[in-house]
Structures are given as C-alpha cells and as structure tokens.
PDB file of C-alpha atoms in Angstrom:
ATOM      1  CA  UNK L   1     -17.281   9.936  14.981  1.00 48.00           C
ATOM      2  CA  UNK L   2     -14.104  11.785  13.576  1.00 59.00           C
ATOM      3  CA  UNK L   3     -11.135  11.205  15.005  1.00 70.00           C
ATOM      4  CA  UNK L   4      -9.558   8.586  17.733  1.00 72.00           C
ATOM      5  CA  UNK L   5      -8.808   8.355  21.631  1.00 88.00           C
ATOM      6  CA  UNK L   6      -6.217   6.596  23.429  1.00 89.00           C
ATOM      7  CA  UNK L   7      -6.305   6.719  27.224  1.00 89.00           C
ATOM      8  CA  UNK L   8      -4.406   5.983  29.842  1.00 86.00           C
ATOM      9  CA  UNK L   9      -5.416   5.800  33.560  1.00 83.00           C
ATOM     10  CA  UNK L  10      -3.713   5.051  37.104  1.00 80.00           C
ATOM     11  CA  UNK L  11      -5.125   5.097  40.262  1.00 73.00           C
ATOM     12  CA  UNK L  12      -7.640   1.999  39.947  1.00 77.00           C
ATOM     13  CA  UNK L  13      -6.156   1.287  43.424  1.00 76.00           C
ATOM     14  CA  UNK L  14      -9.336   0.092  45.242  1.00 83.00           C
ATOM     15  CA  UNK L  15     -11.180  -0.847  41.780  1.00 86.00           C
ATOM     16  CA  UNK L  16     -13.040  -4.025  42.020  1.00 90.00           C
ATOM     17  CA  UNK L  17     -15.019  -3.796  38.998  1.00 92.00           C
ATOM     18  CA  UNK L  18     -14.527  -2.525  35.336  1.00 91.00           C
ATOM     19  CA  UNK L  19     -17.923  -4.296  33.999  1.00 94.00           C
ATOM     20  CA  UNK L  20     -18.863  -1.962  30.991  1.00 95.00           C
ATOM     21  CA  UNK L  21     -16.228   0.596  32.070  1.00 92.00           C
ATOM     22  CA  UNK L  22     -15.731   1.091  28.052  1.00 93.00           C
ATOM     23  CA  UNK L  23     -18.247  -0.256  26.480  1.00 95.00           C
ATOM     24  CA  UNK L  24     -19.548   0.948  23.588  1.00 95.00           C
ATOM     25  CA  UNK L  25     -16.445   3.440  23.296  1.00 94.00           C
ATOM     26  CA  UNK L  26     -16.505   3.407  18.931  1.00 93.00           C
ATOM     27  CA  UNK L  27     -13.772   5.683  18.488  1.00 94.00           C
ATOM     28  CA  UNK L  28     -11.530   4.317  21.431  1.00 95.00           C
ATOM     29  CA  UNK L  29      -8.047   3.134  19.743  1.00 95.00           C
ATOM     30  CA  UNK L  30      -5.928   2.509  22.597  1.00 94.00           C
ATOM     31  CA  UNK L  31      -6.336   1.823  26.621  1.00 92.00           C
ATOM     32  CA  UNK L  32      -3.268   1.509  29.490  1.00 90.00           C
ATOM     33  CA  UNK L  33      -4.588   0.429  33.016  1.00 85.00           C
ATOM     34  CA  UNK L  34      -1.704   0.326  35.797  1.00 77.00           C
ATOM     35  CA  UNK L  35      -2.715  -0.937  39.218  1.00 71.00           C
ATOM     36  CA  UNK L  36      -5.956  -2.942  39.004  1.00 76.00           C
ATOM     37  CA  UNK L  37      -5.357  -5.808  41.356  1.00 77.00           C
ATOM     38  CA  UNK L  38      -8.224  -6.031  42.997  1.00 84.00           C
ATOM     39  CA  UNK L  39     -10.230  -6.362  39.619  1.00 89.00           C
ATOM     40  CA  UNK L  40     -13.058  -9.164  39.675  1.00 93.00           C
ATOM     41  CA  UNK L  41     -15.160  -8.500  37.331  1.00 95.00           C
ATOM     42  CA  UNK L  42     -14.542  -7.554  33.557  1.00 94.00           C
ATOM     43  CA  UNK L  43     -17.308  -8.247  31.775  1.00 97.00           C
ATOM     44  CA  UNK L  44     -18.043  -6.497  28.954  1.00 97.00           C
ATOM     45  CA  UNK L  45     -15.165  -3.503  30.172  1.00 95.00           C
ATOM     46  CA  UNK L  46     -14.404  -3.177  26.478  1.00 96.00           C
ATOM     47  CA  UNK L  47     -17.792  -4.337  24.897  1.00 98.00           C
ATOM     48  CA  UNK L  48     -18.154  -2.968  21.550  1.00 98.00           C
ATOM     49  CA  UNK L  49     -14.868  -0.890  20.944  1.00 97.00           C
ATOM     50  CA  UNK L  50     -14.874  -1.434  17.169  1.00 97.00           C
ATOM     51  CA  UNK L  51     -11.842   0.479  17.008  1.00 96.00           C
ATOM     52  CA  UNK L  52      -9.805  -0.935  19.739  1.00 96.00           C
ATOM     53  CA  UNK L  53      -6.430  -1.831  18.380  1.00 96.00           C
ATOM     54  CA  UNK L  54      -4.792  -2.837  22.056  1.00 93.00           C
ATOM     55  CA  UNK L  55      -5.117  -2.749  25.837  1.00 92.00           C
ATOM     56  CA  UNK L  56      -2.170  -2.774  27.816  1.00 89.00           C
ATOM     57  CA  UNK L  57      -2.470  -3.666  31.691  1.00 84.00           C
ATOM     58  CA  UNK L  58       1.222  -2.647  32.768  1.00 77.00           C
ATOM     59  CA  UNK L  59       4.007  -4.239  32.552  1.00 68.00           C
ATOM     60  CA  UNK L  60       3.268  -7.523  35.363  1.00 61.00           C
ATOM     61  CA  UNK L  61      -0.627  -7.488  35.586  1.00 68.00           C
ATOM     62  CA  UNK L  62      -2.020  -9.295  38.536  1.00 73.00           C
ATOM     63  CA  UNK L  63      -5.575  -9.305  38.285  1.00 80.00           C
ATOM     64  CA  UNK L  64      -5.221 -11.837  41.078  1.00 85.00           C
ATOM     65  CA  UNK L  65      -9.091 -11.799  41.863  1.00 89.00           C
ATOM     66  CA  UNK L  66     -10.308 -11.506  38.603  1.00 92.00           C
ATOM     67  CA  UNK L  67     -13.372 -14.382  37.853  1.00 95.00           C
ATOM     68  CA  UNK L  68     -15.358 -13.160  35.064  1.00 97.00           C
ATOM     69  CA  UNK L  69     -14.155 -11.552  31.864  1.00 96.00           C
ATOM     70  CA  UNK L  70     -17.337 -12.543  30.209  1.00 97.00           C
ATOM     71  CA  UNK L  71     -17.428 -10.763  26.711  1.00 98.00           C
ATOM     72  CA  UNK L  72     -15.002  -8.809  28.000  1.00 97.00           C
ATOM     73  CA  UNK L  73     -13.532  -8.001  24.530  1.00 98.00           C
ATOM     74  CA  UNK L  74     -16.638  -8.511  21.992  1.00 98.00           C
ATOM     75  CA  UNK L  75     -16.921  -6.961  19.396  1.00 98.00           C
ATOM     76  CA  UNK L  76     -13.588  -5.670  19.049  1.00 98.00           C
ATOM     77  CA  UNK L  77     -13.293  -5.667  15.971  1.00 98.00           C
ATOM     78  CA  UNK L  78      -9.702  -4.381  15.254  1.00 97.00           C
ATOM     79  CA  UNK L  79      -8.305  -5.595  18.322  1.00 97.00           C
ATOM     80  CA  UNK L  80      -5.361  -8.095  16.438  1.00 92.00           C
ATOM     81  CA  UNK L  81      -3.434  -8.926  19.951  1.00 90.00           C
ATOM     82  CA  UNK L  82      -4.418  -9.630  23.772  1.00 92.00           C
ATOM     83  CA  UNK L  83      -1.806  -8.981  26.759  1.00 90.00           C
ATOM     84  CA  UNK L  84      -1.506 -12.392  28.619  1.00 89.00           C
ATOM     85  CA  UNK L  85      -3.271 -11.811  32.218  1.00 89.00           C
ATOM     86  CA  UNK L  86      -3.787 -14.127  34.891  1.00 89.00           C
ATOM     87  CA  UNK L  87      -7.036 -15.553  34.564  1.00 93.00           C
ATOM     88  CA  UNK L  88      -6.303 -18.572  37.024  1.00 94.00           C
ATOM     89  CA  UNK L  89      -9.330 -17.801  39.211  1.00 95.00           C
ATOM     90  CA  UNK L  90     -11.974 -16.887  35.954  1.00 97.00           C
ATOM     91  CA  UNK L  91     -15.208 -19.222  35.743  1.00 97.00           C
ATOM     92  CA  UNK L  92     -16.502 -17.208  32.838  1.00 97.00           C
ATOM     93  CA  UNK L  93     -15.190 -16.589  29.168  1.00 97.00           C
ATOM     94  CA  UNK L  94     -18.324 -16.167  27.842  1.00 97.00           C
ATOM     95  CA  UNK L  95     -17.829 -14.141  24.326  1.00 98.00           C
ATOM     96  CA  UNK L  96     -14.633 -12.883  25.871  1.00 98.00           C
ATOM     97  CA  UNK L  97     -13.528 -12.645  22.087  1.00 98.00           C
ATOM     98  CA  UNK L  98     -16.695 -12.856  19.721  1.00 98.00           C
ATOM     99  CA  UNK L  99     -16.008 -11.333  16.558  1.00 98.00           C
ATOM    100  CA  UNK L 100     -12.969  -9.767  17.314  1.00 98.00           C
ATOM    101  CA  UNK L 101     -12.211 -10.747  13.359  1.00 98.00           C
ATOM    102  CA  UNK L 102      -8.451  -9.306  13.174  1.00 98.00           C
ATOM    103  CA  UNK L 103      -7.144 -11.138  16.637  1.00 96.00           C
ATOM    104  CA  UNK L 104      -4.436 -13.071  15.160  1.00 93.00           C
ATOM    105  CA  UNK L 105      -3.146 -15.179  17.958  1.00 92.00           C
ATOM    106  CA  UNK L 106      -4.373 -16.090  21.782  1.00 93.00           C
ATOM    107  CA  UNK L 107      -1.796 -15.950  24.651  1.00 93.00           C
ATOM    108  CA  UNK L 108      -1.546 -19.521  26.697  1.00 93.00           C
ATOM    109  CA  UNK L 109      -4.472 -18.555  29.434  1.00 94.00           C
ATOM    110  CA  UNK L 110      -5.195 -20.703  32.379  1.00 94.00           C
ATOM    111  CA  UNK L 111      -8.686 -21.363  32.003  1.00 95.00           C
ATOM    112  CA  UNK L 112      -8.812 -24.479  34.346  1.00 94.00           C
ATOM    113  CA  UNK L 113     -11.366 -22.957  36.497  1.00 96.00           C
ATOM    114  CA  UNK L 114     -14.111 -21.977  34.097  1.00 95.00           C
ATOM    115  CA  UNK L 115     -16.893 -23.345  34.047  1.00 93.00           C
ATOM    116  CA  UNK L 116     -18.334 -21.653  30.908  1.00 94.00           C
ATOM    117  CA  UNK L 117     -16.529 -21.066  27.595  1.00 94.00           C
ATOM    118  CA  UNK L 118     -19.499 -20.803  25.121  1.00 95.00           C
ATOM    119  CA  UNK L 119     -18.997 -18.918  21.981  1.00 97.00           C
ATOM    120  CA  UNK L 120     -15.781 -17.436  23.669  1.00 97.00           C
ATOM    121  CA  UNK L 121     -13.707 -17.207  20.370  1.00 97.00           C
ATOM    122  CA  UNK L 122     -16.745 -16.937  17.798  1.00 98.00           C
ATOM    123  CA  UNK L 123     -16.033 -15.267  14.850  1.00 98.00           C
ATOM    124  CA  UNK L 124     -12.472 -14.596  15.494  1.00 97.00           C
ATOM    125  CA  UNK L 125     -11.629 -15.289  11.651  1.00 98.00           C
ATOM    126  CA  UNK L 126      -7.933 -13.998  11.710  1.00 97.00           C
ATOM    127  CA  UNK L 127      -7.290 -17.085  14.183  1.00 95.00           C
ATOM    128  CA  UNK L 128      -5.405 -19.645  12.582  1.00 92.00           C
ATOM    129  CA  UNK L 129      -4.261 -21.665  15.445  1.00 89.00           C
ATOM    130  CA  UNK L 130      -4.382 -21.718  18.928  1.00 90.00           C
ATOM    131  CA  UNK L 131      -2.836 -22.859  22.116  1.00 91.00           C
ATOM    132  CA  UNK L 132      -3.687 -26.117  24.066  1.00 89.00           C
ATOM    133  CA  UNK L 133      -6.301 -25.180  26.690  1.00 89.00           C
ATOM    134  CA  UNK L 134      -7.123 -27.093  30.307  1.00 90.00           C
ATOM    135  CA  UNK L 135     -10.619 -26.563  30.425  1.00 91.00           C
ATOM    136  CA  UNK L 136     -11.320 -29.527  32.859  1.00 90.00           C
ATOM    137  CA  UNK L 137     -14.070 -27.828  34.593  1.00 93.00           C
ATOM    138  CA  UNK L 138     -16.015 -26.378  31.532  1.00 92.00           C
ATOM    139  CA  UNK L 139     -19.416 -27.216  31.744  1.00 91.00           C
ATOM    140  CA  UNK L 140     -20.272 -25.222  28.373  1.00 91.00           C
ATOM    141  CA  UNK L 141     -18.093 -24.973  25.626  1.00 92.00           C
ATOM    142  CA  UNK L 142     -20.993 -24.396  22.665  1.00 93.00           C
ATOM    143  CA  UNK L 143     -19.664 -22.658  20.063  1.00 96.00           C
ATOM    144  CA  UNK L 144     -16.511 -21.947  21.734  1.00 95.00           C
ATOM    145  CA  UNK L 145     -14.627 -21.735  18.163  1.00 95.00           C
ATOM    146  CA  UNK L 146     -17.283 -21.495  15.520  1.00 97.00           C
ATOM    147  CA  UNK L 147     -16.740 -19.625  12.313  1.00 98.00           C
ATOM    148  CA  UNK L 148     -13.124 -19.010  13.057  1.00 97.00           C
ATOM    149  CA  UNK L 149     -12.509 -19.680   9.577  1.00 97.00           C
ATOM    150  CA  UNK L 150      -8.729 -19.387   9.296  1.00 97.00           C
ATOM    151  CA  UNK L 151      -8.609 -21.634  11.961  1.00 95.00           C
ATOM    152  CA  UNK L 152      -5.597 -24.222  10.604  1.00 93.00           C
ATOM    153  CA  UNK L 153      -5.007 -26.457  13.632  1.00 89.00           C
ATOM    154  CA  UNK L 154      -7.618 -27.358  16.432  1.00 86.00           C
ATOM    155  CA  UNK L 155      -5.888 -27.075  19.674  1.00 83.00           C
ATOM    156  CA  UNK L 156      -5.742 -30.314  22.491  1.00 82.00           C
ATOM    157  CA  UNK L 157      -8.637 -29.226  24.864  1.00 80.00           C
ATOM    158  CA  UNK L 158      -8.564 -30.599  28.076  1.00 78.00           C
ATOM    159  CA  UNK L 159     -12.594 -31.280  28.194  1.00 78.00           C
ATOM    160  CA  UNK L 160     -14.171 -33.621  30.304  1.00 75.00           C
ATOM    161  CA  UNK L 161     -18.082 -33.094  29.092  1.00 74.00           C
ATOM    162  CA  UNK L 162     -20.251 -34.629  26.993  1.00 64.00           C
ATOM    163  CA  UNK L 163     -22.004 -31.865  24.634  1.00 69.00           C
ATOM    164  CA  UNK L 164     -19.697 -29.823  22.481  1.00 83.00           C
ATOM    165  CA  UNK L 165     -22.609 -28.450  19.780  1.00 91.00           C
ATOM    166  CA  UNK L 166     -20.456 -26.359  17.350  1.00 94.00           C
ATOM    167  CA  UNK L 167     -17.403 -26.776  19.306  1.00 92.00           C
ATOM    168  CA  UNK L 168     -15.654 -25.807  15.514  1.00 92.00           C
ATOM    169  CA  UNK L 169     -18.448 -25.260  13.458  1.00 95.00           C
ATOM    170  CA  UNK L 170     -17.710 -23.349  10.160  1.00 96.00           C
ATOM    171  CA  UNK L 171     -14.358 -23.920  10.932  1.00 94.00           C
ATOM    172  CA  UNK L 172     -13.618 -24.572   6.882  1.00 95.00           C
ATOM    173  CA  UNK L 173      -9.882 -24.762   6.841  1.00 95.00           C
ATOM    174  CA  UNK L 174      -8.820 -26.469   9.289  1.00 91.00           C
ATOM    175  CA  UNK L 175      -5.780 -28.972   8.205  1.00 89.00           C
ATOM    176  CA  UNK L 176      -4.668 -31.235  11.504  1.00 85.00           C
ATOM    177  CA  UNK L 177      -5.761 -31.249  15.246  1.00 77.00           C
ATOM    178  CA  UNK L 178      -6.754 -33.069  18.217  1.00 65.00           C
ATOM    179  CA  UNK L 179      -9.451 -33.064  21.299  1.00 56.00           C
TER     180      UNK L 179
END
C-alpha cells in the first residue's frame, strides 16, 4: 500500500457507465476524466478511495445523461472538494458523500429531479454549511445530513414530504437555519 496514483484518462467517448470504475482504489490520490458525456450511471465509480484528494471532469463537464451517482463518492475519506457537474437529470444521491469526513463545502447541485437523497451527506463532519437545495421530488431524504457535526447552518430545502427521520441528526453545532 506504499506509495500513491494519480490518473488521467481520455477517450471515454462512447462510455455510458463508470459504476465501480474505481472503487475500492486505496492508494488512488488523484483522477482527470475528459469527454464522458454520455455518462449515466456513476454509482459507486469512486466507492471507497480513502485516499482520493480530487476528481477533475475537464474544464465544462456535461454529463448531460447522467441519473444516478448513488454513493458515487463514499467513503472518500480525504476527498475535501467536489467539481460542480450537472446533475439536472439525477434521481439518485444515495450516499453520494457518506463519510467523506474532510469535504469542506458542496457546490450548488440541481437535485430537483431526485427522488432519493437518503444518507447522501452522512458523516461529512468537515461540512459546516451548505447550499439551499430544490429537492421537490425527494421521496427519501433519511439521514440525508446526519452526524455532520460541524454543520453551522441548516440549508432551506425545498421538501415537499412528510418523513424526514434524522434529516440532521447528530448535527451538534448547528447555530441558525431553516426548512
């Protein structure tokens, strides 16, 4: 398990998948993707990369067709900042971020189309705020934000459903919010 790898790849052209492309990758520091438009699925493409400090997808990423990034990114542990990407079209967010403790901040997604957001930031305990979400068609949001313990402000959620079990739970310090 010495030493680290940083890759880079082109020619994901006619890619429609990266589901588990990386998962479990330990030592993996550093990723750069170029040309993955045609991406739908990313669950779990980085599952597990404790050492994954950042993924860059190019300059303008697309990802026009992309609908689930479900725990895309869990388990990441060192992973402190995430690329903004379109996620317009994603239903499900699923542990996208559980326990990726040293994420400090969360780009503005779109997640107006998913449908299920359930323990999608657990654990993320650098996370002391983060941005105003439309998640008018979430169906599931349990746990979205539990145990984010620097979590300062809770961000204006856009839910329209009845059963938010541990929505925030653990969440110690938080200071000023609103649902």
């Amino acid at each position: 398990d010495s030493g680290v790898i940083n890759v880079t790849i082109t020619g994901f052209n006619n890619a429609t998948s990266l589901n588990f492309t990386f998962g479990q990758c330990k030592r993996l520091k550093s990723v750069s993707i170029d040309t993955i438009a045609n991406i739908k699925n990313a669950a779990s493409a980085f599952y597990n990369c404790t050492a994954l400090e950042t993924v860059n997808f190019g300059s303008t990423p697309e990802l026009n067709e992309l609908t689930d990034i479900n725990g895309m990114f869990t388990n990441c542990k060192k992973l402190n900042t995430i690329q903004l990407f379109n996620t317009k079209k994603v239903t499900n967010i699923t542990d996208v971020f559980k326990n990726c403790s040293s994420l400090t901040e969360i780009p503005e997604f779109d997640f107006s189309s998913v449908t299920n957001a359930s323990n999608a930031f657990e654990s993320c305990t650098a996370l002391t705020s983060v941005p105003n979400f439309d998640l008018q068609n979430a169906k599931y949001v349990t746990n979205m934000f539990s145990n984010c313990t620097s979590l300062k402000t809770i961000p204006e959620l856009n839910i329209k459903i009845s059963d938010c079990r541990g929505l925030f739970y653990g969440c110690v310090n938080v200071e000023s919010g609103a649902l």
